[in-house]
mmCIF file of C-alpha atoms in Angstrom:
data_model
loop_
_atom_site.group_PDB
_atom_site.id
_atom_site.type_symbol
_atom_site.label_atom_id
_atom_site.label_comp_id
_atom_site.label_asym_id
_atom_site.label_seq_id
_atom_site.Cartn_x
_atom_site.Cartn_y
_atom_site.Cartn_z
ATOM 1 C CA MET U 286 -21.715 40.697 -42.128
ATOM 2 C CA LYS U 287 -20.884 41.685 -38.544
ATOM 3 C CA SER U 288 -22.308 38.356 -37.408
ATOM 4 C CA LYS U 289 -19.976 36.440 -39.742
ATOM 5 C CA ILE U 290 -16.972 38.441 -38.539
ATOM 6 C CA LEU U 291 -17.874 37.814 -34.886
ATOM 7 C CA THR U 292 -18.328 34.102 -35.590
ATOM 8 C CA SER U 293 -14.938 33.938 -37.316
ATOM 9 C CA LEU U 294 -13.259 35.742 -34.436
ATOM 10 C CA LEU U 295 -14.904 33.404 -31.923
ATOM 11 C CA MET U 296 -13.753 30.322 -33.831
ATOM 12 C CA ALA U 297 -10.217 31.691 -34.075
ATOM 13 C CA SER U 298 -10.200 32.451 -30.348
ATOM 14 C CA THR U 299 -11.392 28.934 -29.523
ATOM 15 C CA LEU U 300 -8.750 27.419 -31.790
ATOM 16 C CA LEU U 301 -5.992 29.495 -30.177
ATOM 17 C CA ALA U 302 -7.207 28.483 -26.698
ATOM 18 C CA SER U 303 -7.192 24.840 -27.756
ATOM 19 C CA VAL U 304 -3.660 25.122 -29.121
ATOM 20 C CA ALA U 305 -2.552 26.837 -25.899
ATOM 21 C CA VAL U 306 -3.998 24.030 -23.758
ATOM 22 C CA THR U 307 -2.436 21.360 -25.953
ATOM 23 C CA SER U 308 0.892 23.179 -25.804
ATOM 24 C CA ALA U 309 0.701 23.436 -21.997
ATOM 25 C CA GLN U 310 -0.111 19.751 -21.728
ATOM 26 C CA ALA U 311 2.846 18.923 -23.950
ATOM 27 C CA GLU U 312 5.119 21.002 -21.709
ATOM 28 C CA ASP U 313 3.911 18.967 -18.712
ATOM 29 C CA CYS U 314 5.018 15.737 -20.402
ATOM 30 C CA ALA U 315 8.620 14.817 -19.624
ATOM 31 C CA LYS U 316 10.825 14.128 -22.616
ATOM 32 C CA ALA U 317 13.244 11.958 -20.622
ATOM 33 C CA PRO U 318 13.252 9.994 -17.331
ATOM 34 C CA VAL U 319 12.728 12.190 -14.263
ATOM 35 C CA THR U 320 13.509 12.031 -10.552
ATOM 36 C CA VAL U 321 10.834 10.116 -8.643
ATOM 37 C CA GLY U 322 10.471 11.013 -4.978
ATOM 38 C CA PHE U 323 9.240 8.025 -2.956
ATOM 39 C CA LEU U 324 7.344 9.009 0.193
ATOM 40 C CA PRO U 325 6.478 5.930 2.278
ATOM 41 C CA LYS U 326 4.535 5.954 5.527
ATOM 42 C CA LEU U 327 7.568 5.621 7.761
ATOM 43 C CA ASP U 328 11.305 5.928 7.192
ATOM 44 C CA THR U 329 12.353 3.000 9.381
ATOM 45 C CA ASP U 330 9.944 0.377 8.012
ATOM 46 C CA PRO U 331 12.045 -2.366 6.324
ATOM 47 C CA TYR U 332 9.168 -3.028 3.928
ATOM 48 C CA PHE U 333 9.690 0.309 2.214
ATOM 49 C CA GLN U 334 13.450 -0.041 2.307
ATOM 50 C CA VAL U 335 13.177 -3.248 0.285
ATOM 51 C CA ALA U 336 10.618 -1.690 -2.088
ATOM 52 C CA GLN U 337 13.121 1.087 -2.675
ATOM 53 C CA THR U 338 15.748 -1.397 -3.869
ATOM 54 C CA GLY U 339 13.301 -2.393 -6.610
ATOM 55 C CA ALA U 340 12.826 1.248 -7.598
ATOM 56 C CA GLU U 341 16.583 1.737 -7.760
ATOM 57 C CA GLU U 342 16.924 -1.390 -9.917
ATOM 58 C CA ALA U 343 14.355 0.038 -12.343
ATOM 59 C CA ALA U 344 16.123 3.415 -12.398
ATOM 60 C CA GLY U 345 19.327 1.631 -13.347
ATOM 61 C CA GLU U 346 17.510 0.107 -16.318
ATOM 62 C CA ILE U 347 15.677 3.087 -17.791
ATOM 63 C CA GLY U 348 17.383 6.137 -16.308
ATOM 64 C CA GLY U 349 16.144 8.877 -14.037
ATOM 65 C CA LYS U 350 16.546 8.728 -10.286
ATOM 66 C CA ALA U 351 14.692 7.168 -7.355
ATOM 67 C CA ILE U 352 15.026 9.017 -4.067
ATOM 68 C CA LYS U 353 13.283 8.155 -0.792
ATOM 69 C CA GLN U 354 12.304 10.602 1.926
ATOM 70 C CA ALA U 355 9.932 9.733 4.748
ATOM 71 C CA PRO U 356 8.893 10.865 8.229
ATOM 72 C CA SER U 357 9.961 9.334 11.525
ATOM 73 C CA GLN U 358 6.318 9.309 12.628
ATOM 74 C CA ALA U 359 3.517 7.703 10.653
ATOM 75 C CA THR U 360 1.179 10.695 10.423
ATOM 76 C CA ALA U 361 -0.414 12.600 7.574
ATOM 77 C CA GLU U 362 0.903 15.881 8.985
ATOM 78 C CA ALA U 363 4.475 14.615 8.772
ATOM 79 C CA GLN U 364 3.949 13.409 5.206
ATOM 80 C CA ILE U 365 2.584 16.804 4.125
ATOM 81 C CA ASP U 366 5.887 18.439 5.081
ATOM 82 C CA PHE U 367 7.733 15.906 2.927
ATOM 83 C CA ILE U 368 5.359 16.476 -0.003
ATOM 84 C CA ASN U 369 6.218 20.164 0.123
ATOM 85 C CA ASN U 370 9.935 19.379 0.381
ATOM 86 C CA LEU U 371 9.826 17.114 -2.682
ATOM 87 C CA VAL U 372 8.013 19.814 -4.662
ATOM 88 C CA SER U 373 10.709 22.342 -3.729
ATOM 89 C CA GLN U 374 13.316 19.850 -4.936
ATOM 90 C CA LYS U 375 11.522 19.810 -8.302
ATOM 91 C CA VAL U 376 11.022 16.059 -8.545
ATOM 92 C CA GLY U 377 9.051 14.961 -11.600
ATOM 93 C CA VAL U 378 6.789 12.527 -9.729
ATOM 94 C CA ILE U 379 5.875 11.870 -6.101
ATOM 95 C CA ALA U 380 5.155 8.219 -5.296
ATOM 96 C CA ILE U 381 3.377 8.095 -1.939
ATOM 97 C CA SER U 382 2.124 5.409 0.428
ATOM 98 C CA ALA U 383 -0.400 7.386 2.427
ATOM 99 C CA ASN U 384 -0.889 7.428 6.175
ATOM 100 C CA ASP U 385 -4.261 9.092 5.576
ATOM 101 C CA ALA U 386 -5.855 8.989 2.125
ATOM 102 C CA ASN U 387 -7.765 12.247 2.440
ATOM 103 C CA ALA U 388 -5.572 14.347 4.719
ATOM 104 C CA VAL U 389 -2.632 14.382 2.294
ATOM 105 C CA ALA U 390 -4.804 15.013 -0.789
ATOM 106 C CA PRO U 391 -4.825 18.856 -0.715
ATOM 107 C CA ALA U 392 -1.012 18.968 -0.554
ATOM 108 C CA LEU U 393 -0.770 16.487 -3.426
ATOM 109 C CA ARG U 394 -3.181 18.526 -5.548
ATOM 110 C CA ARG U 395 -1.078 21.620 -4.896
ATOM 111 C CA ALA U 396 1.966 19.646 -6.018
ATOM 112 C CA GLU U 397 0.212 18.703 -9.255
ATOM 113 C CA LYS U 398 -0.618 22.353 -9.931
ATOM 114 C CA GLN U 399 3.101 23.054 -9.697
ATOM 115 C CA GLY U 400 3.849 20.452 -12.364
ATOM 116 C CA VAL U 401 4.653 17.449 -10.138
ATOM 117 C CA LYS U 402 2.741 14.317 -11.058
ATOM 118 C CA VAL U 403 1.545 11.919 -8.344
ATOM 119 C CA VAL U 404 1.188 8.158 -8.099
ATOM 120 C CA SER U 405 0.423 6.112 -4.990
ATOM 121 C CA TYR U 406 1.687 2.691 -3.987
ATOM 122 C CA ASP U 407 0.996 0.255 -1.136
ATOM 123 C CA SER U 408 -1.634 2.539 0.483
ATOM 124 C CA ASP U 409 -3.791 4.695 -1.775
ATOM 125 C CA VAL U 410 -4.750 8.366 -1.610
ATOM 126 C CA SER U 411 -7.916 10.063 -2.826
ATOM 127 C CA THR U 412 -8.334 9.245 -6.522
ATOM 128 C CA ALA U 413 -8.567 12.969 -7.305
ATOM 129 C CA ALA U 414 -5.051 13.478 -5.946
ATOM 130 C CA ARG U 415 -3.091 10.960 -8.055
ATOM 131 C CA THR U 416 -2.924 9.395 -11.511
ATOM 132 C CA VAL U 417 -2.570 5.704 -10.692
ATOM 133 C CA PHE U 418 -2.383 3.466 -7.616
ATOM 134 C CA LEU U 419 0.147 0.620 -7.677
ATOM 135 C CA ASN U 420 -1.457 -2.004 -5.465
ATOM 136 C CA GLN U 421 0.480 -5.025 -4.214
ATOM 137 C CA ALA U 422 -2.599 -7.213 -4.646
ATOM 138 C CA ALA U 423 -6.353 -6.817 -4.879
ATOM 139 C CA GLY U 424 -7.505 -5.410 -1.548
ATOM 140 C CA ASP U 425 -10.472 -7.740 -1.191
ATOM 141 C CA SER U 426 -8.214 -10.674 -2.026
ATOM 142 C CA LEU U 427 -5.740 -9.755 0.726
ATOM 143 C CA ALA U 428 -8.524 -9.286 3.249
ATOM 144 C CA GLU U 429 -10.083 -12.625 2.363
ATOM 145 C CA MET U 430 -6.709 -14.376 2.542
ATOM 146 C CA MET U 431 -6.029 -12.951 6.010
ATOM 147 C CA LEU U 432 -9.443 -14.041 7.244
ATOM 148 C CA GLU U 433 -9.027 -17.470 5.658
ATOM 149 C CA SER U 434 -5.572 -17.839 7.223
ATOM 150 C CA MET U 435 -6.971 -16.960 10.646
ATOM 151 C CA GLY U 436 -9.742 -19.476 10.094
ATOM 152 C CA GLN U 437 -7.238 -22.211 9.250
ATOM 153 C CA LEU U 438 -5.213 -21.491 12.373
ATOM 154 C CA ILE U 439 -8.171 -21.561 14.810
ATOM 155 C CA ASN U 440 -10.312 -24.116 12.975
ATOM 156 C CA TYR U 441 -12.883 -21.420 12.082
ATOM 157 C CA ASP U 442 -14.095 -21.269 15.667
ATOM 158 C CA GLY U 443 -13.475 -18.796 18.492
ATOM 159 C CA GLU U 444 -12.477 -15.263 19.391
ATOM 160 C CA PHE U 445 -9.888 -13.264 17.486
ATOM 161 C CA ALA U 446 -8.756 -9.642 17.330
ATOM 162 C CA ILE U 447 -7.243 -7.357 14.706
ATOM 163 C CA LEU U 448 -4.133 -5.298 15.441
ATOM 164 C CA SER U 449 -3.989 -2.668 12.691
ATOM 165 C CA SER U 450 -1.441 0.128 12.280
ATOM 166 C CA THR U 451 -3.330 3.435 12.585
ATOM 167 C CA PRO U 452 -7.027 4.379 12.590
ATOM 168 C CA THR U 453 -6.529 6.343 9.349
ATOM 169 C CA ALA U 454 -4.616 3.733 7.278
ATOM 170 C CA ALA U 455 -6.828 3.560 4.176
ATOM 171 C CA ASN U 456 -5.787 0.128 2.955
ATOM 172 C CA GLN U 457 -6.085 -1.531 6.354
ATOM 173 C CA ASN U 458 -9.455 0.055 7.080
ATOM 174 C CA ALA U 459 -10.743 -1.283 3.760
ATOM 175 C CA TRP U 460 -9.451 -4.764 4.599
ATOM 176 C CA ILE U 461 -11.102 -4.699 8.023
ATOM 177 C CA ASP U 462 -14.440 -3.587 6.541
ATOM 178 C CA PHE U 463 -14.262 -6.415 3.996
ATOM 179 C CA MET U 464 -13.503 -8.995 6.701
ATOM 180 C CA LYS U 465 -16.473 -7.866 8.768
ATOM 181 C CA LYS U 466 -18.804 -8.128 5.773
ATOM 182 C CA LYS U 467 -17.391 -11.506 4.784
ATOM 183 C CA MET U 468 -17.943 -12.900 8.265
ATOM 184 C CA ALA U 469 -21.519 -11.620 8.263
ATOM 185 C CA SER U 470 -22.358 -13.172 4.884
ATOM 186 C CA ASP U 471 -20.352 -16.428 4.787
ATOM 187 C CA LYS U 472 -21.397 -19.299 7.053
ATOM 188 C CA LYS U 473 -17.854 -20.642 6.910
ATOM 189 C CA PHE U 474 -16.880 -17.944 9.422
ATOM 190 C CA GLU U 475 -20.056 -17.876 11.532
ATOM 191 C CA LYS U 476 -18.329 -19.346 14.610
ATOM 192 C CA MET U 477 -15.513 -16.791 14.514
ATOM 193 C CA LYS U 478 -15.973 -13.670 16.648
ATOM 194 C CA LEU U 479 -14.037 -10.427 16.180
ATOM 195 C CA VAL U 480 -13.704 -9.025 19.704
ATOM 196 C CA GLN U 481 -11.657 -5.869 19.122
ATOM 197 C CA VAL U 482 -9.699 -3.775 16.614
ATOM 198 C CA ALA U 483 -6.573 -2.288 18.206
ATOM 199 C CA TYR U 484 -3.795 -0.101 16.752
ATOM 200 C CA GLY U 485 -0.023 -0.438 16.910
ATOM 201 C CA GLN U 486 0.695 3.082 15.591
ATOM 202 C CA GLU U 487 3.522 1.832 13.324
ATOM 203 C CA SER U 488 5.658 1.256 16.441
ATOM 204 C CA GLU U 489 7.292 -2.030 17.464
ATOM 205 C CA GLN U 490 6.889 -1.221 21.148
ATOM 206 C CA VAL U 491 3.229 -0.233 20.851
ATOM 207 C CA ASN U 492 2.463 -3.359 18.799
ATOM 208 C CA GLN U 493 4.084 -5.530 21.466
ATOM 209 C CA GLN U 494 2.112 -3.809 24.219
ATOM 210 C CA GLN U 495 -1.161 -4.024 22.296
ATOM 211 C CA ALA U 496 -0.728 -7.722 21.474
ATOM 212 C CA LEU U 497 -0.071 -8.573 25.115
ATOM 213 C CA GLY U 498 -2.930 -6.293 26.157
ATOM 214 C CA LEU U 499 -5.350 -8.137 23.876
ATOM 215 C CA ALA U 500 -4.256 -11.480 25.333
ATOM 216 C CA GLN U 501 -4.880 -10.159 28.844
ATOM 217 C CA ALA U 502 -8.207 -8.494 28.031
ATOM 218 C CA PHE U 503 -9.650 -11.578 26.311
ATOM 219 C CA PRO U 504 -8.728 -14.813 28.109
ATOM 220 C CA ASN U 505 -10.406 -16.927 25.394
ATOM 221 C CA LEU U 506 -8.587 -15.205 22.537
ATOM 222 C CA LYS U 507 -7.414 -17.707 19.933
ATOM 223 C CA GLY U 508 -5.794 -15.464 17.342
ATOM 224 C CA ILE U 509 -4.839 -12.005 16.105
ATOM 225 C CA ILE U 510 -4.779 -10.705 12.533
ATOM 226 C CA ILE U 511 -2.014 -8.097 12.123
ATOM 227 C CA PRO U 512 -2.105 -6.460 8.659
ATOM 228 C CA ALA U 513 1.072 -4.419 9.202
ATOM 229 C CA GLY U 514 4.676 -5.204 8.285
ATOM 230 C CA ILE U 515 6.110 -3.855 11.540
ATOM 231 C CA GLY U 516 3.335 -5.157 13.763
ATOM 232 C CA LEU U 517 3.330 -8.880 13.018
ATOM 233 C CA PRO U 518 7.024 -9.587 13.771
ATOM 234 C CA ALA U 519 6.901 -7.355 16.867
ATOM 235 C CA ALA U 520 3.785 -9.055 18.213
ATOM 236 C CA ALA U 521 5.169 -12.524 17.452
ATOM 237 C CA ARG U 522 8.328 -11.823 19.477
ATOM 238 C CA ALA U 523 6.364 -10.431 22.411
ATOM 239 C CA MET U 524 3.892 -13.316 22.457
ATOM 240 C CA ASP U 525 6.728 -15.831 22.165
ATOM 241 C CA GLN U 526 8.613 -14.301 25.108
ATOM 242 C CA ALA U 527 5.415 -14.321 27.168
ATOM 243 C CA GLY U 528 4.801 -17.998 26.381
ATOM 244 C CA LEU U 529 1.537 -17.200 24.603
ATOM 245 C CA LEU U 530 2.482 -17.920 20.995
ATOM 246 C CA GLY U 531 0.844 -21.137 19.878
ATOM 247 C CA LYS U 532 -1.977 -20.749 22.371
ATOM 248 C CA ILE U 533 -2.776 -17.562 20.451
ATOM 249 C CA LYS U 534 -2.113 -17.853 16.696
ATOM 250 C CA LEU U 535 -1.065 -14.908 14.528
ATOM 251 C CA THR U 536 -1.457 -14.059 10.865
ATOM 252 C CA GLY U 537 -1.318 -10.947 8.707
ATOM 253 C CA LEU U 538 1.132 -9.133 6.463
ATOM 254 C CA ALA U 539 4.870 -9.061 7.106
ATOM 255 C CA PRO U 540 8.225 -9.913 5.547
ATOM 256 C CA ALA U 541 8.242 -13.705 5.699
ATOM 257 C CA THR U 542 11.923 -13.885 6.639
ATOM 258 C CA LEU U 543 11.328 -11.847 9.819
ATOM 259 C CA ILE U 544 8.917 -14.446 11.208
ATOM 260 C CA LYS U 545 10.249 -17.544 9.449
ATOM 261 C CA LYS U 546 10.845 -19.596 12.600
ATOM 262 C CA TYR U 547 7.307 -18.910 13.832
ATOM 263 C CA ILE U 548 5.850 -19.891 10.461
ATOM 264 C CA GLN U 549 7.887 -23.104 10.487
ATOM 265 C CA ASN U 550 6.602 -24.146 13.915
ATOM 266 C CA GLY U 551 2.975 -23.526 12.903
ATOM 267 C CA SER U 552 2.257 -20.647 15.303
ATOM 268 C CA VAL U 553 2.074 -17.998 12.596
ATOM 269 C CA GLN U 554 0.961 -17.705 8.981
ATOM 270 C CA ASP U 555 1.609 -14.814 6.659
ATOM 271 C CA ILE U 556 0.231 -13.286 3.467
ATOM 272 C CA TRP U 557 3.009 -11.934 1.305
ATOM 273 C CA TRP U 558 4.292 -11.025 -2.156
ATOM 274 C CA ASN U 559 7.530 -9.857 -3.775
ATOM 275 C CA VAL U 560 8.048 -6.450 -2.122
ATOM 276 C CA LYS U 561 11.022 -5.494 -4.282
ATOM 277 C CA ASP U 562 8.816 -5.888 -7.346
ATOM 278 C CA LEU U 563 6.304 -3.368 -5.956
ATOM 279 C CA GLY U 564 8.975 -0.670 -5.899
ATOM 280 C CA TYR U 565 10.191 -1.743 -9.333
ATOM 281 C CA LEU U 566 6.687 -1.540 -10.811
ATOM 282 C CA THR U 567 5.992 1.813 -9.139
ATOM 283 C CA TYR U 568 9.100 3.369 -10.680
ATOM 284 C CA TYR U 569 8.207 2.190 -14.188
ATOM 285 C CA ALA U 570 4.641 3.458 -13.757
ATOM 286 C CA ALA U 571 5.846 6.818 -12.417
ATOM 287 C CA GLN U 572 8.050 7.340 -15.481
ATOM 288 C CA ALA U 573 5.165 6.393 -17.782
ATOM 289 C CA VAL U 574 2.968 8.953 -16.002
ATOM 290 C CA ALA U 575 5.694 11.617 -16.174
ATOM 291 C CA GLN U 576 5.935 11.150 -19.944
ATOM 292 C CA CYS U 577 2.126 11.104 -20.345
ATOM 293 C CA LYS U 578 2.183 7.540 -21.633
ATOM 294 C CA VAL U 579 -0.223 6.691 -18.801
ATOM 295 C CA THR U 580 -2.974 9.110 -17.744
ATOM 296 C CA GLY U 581 -4.904 6.832 -15.370
ATOM 297 C CA LYS U 582 -7.587 5.918 -17.869
ATOM 298 C CA GLU U 583 -8.977 2.398 -17.489
ATOM 299 C CA GLY U 584 -7.606 0.043 -20.150
ATOM 300 C CA GLU U 585 -4.282 1.826 -20.690
ATOM 301 C CA THR U 586 -1.245 -0.460 -20.755
ATOM 302 C CA PHE U 587 2.444 -0.011 -20.086
ATOM 303 C CA THR U 588 5.488 -2.250 -19.795
ATOM 304 C CA ALA U 589 7.505 -2.610 -16.592
ATOM 305 C CA GLY U 590 10.798 -4.214 -17.555
ATOM 306 C CA ARG U 591 11.239 -7.798 -16.373
ATOM 307 C CA LEU U 592 7.698 -7.859 -14.931
ATOM 308 C CA GLY U 593 6.098 -7.486 -18.358
ATOM 309 C CA SER U 594 2.928 -5.653 -19.338
ATOM 310 C CA PHE U 595 0.352 -4.135 -16.984
ATOM 311 C CA LYS U 596 -3.134 -2.729 -17.502
ATOM 312 C CA VAL U 597 -4.719 0.185 -15.681
ATOM 313 C CA GLY U 598 -7.944 -0.931 -14.045
ATOM 314 C CA ALA U 599 -10.941 0.866 -12.583
ATOM 315 C CA LYS U 600 -10.173 4.075 -10.667
ATOM 316 C CA GLY U 601 -6.585 3.986 -11.923
ATOM 317 C CA GLU U 602 -5.590 0.847 -10.007
ATOM 318 C CA VAL U 603 -2.707 -1.322 -11.230
ATOM 319 C CA LEU U 604 -2.222 -4.713 -9.573
ATOM 320 C CA LEU U 605 1.231 -6.190 -9.026
ATOM 321 C CA GLY U 606 -0.194 -9.695 -8.832
ATOM 322 C CA PRO U 607 -1.606 -12.319 -6.466
ATOM 323 C CA ALA U 608 -0.248 -12.797 -2.951
ATOM 324 C CA LYS U 609 0.150 -16.160 -1.195
ATOM 325 C CA ILE U 610 -0.542 -17.543 2.258
ATOM 326 C CA VAL U 611 2.918 -18.355 3.622
ATOM 327 C CA THR U 612 3.006 -21.674 5.501
ATOM 328 C CA PRO U 613 5.751 -24.131 6.522
ATOM 329 C CA THR U 614 5.458 -25.773 3.097
ATOM 330 C CA ASN U 615 6.262 -22.696 0.979
ATOM 331 C CA VAL U 616 8.137 -20.299 3.301
ATOM 332 C CA GLU U 617 11.437 -20.907 1.476
ATOM 333 C CA GLU U 618 9.995 -19.197 -1.632
ATOM 334 C CA PHE U 619 10.110 -15.811 0.084
ATOM 335 C CA LYS U 620 13.492 -14.066 0.330
ATOM 336 C CA PHE U 621 12.115 -11.107 2.276
#
């Protein structure tokens, strides 16, 4: 008899605990659009300013609010302060482009414990610290396109360098690793030699200095891959002023309009996509996460306004779509 009573009490306790958890989860789900705090790598980067216009467009369509706060220095430490500030402002979701995937993770997990959901865009964070990652294009695809573009410019033969942003930029480090593996395994690139990886530290001046430094350090240098929106235009201007552009070809990621004249004269190529759409997609995804319509599980779908339907892939990744190599023949397609 006592055994039956104890069993009944245990079952009742379990049921009450289950109801409590379900109730808590329901409370965490927003009933209406929330404020999304966008935290890019750097406040002055025009890339993120344009992405923000897409977020604001989406907010105008479905409600809520898109605010942007970002550091003046591209460091994880600076971003952590902004994470804490956004939590204190009681935003519903933080959308972050990380300067360091792992360094910001503890602060993001603390934010989640305080009821703030997290998504990443452009540059991912640790998967344990966010729900979904809104990626501009498949990382391997971007890396391969940059390497292919460099190959086209130097006829797949000769020395080239990479001028990345920071040593801790997760997306760029992944691209560089892929390029190294691709060169080692694909005979198409066997005559290309990567001589150095340098860093522009998300600074126009440092990128200019590094590009010129690479040209001086390697007299036979034929090209530089610059996978950073600030770095490629800055390096192109410096190399042009020094009379080196053309002798040394450049490619990478940057707003096409900022280097249009260099693309048109054949000195530079670019890999690019619709940046405004990345911000637009991120806002729609953030609201879906806030309302628990998306939990990060592979196979989930959601709709993002004029962009249509999207599916959550492995590890919570959502792809905006394919990028293109920007050349003289298609440069007019890109308005940023």
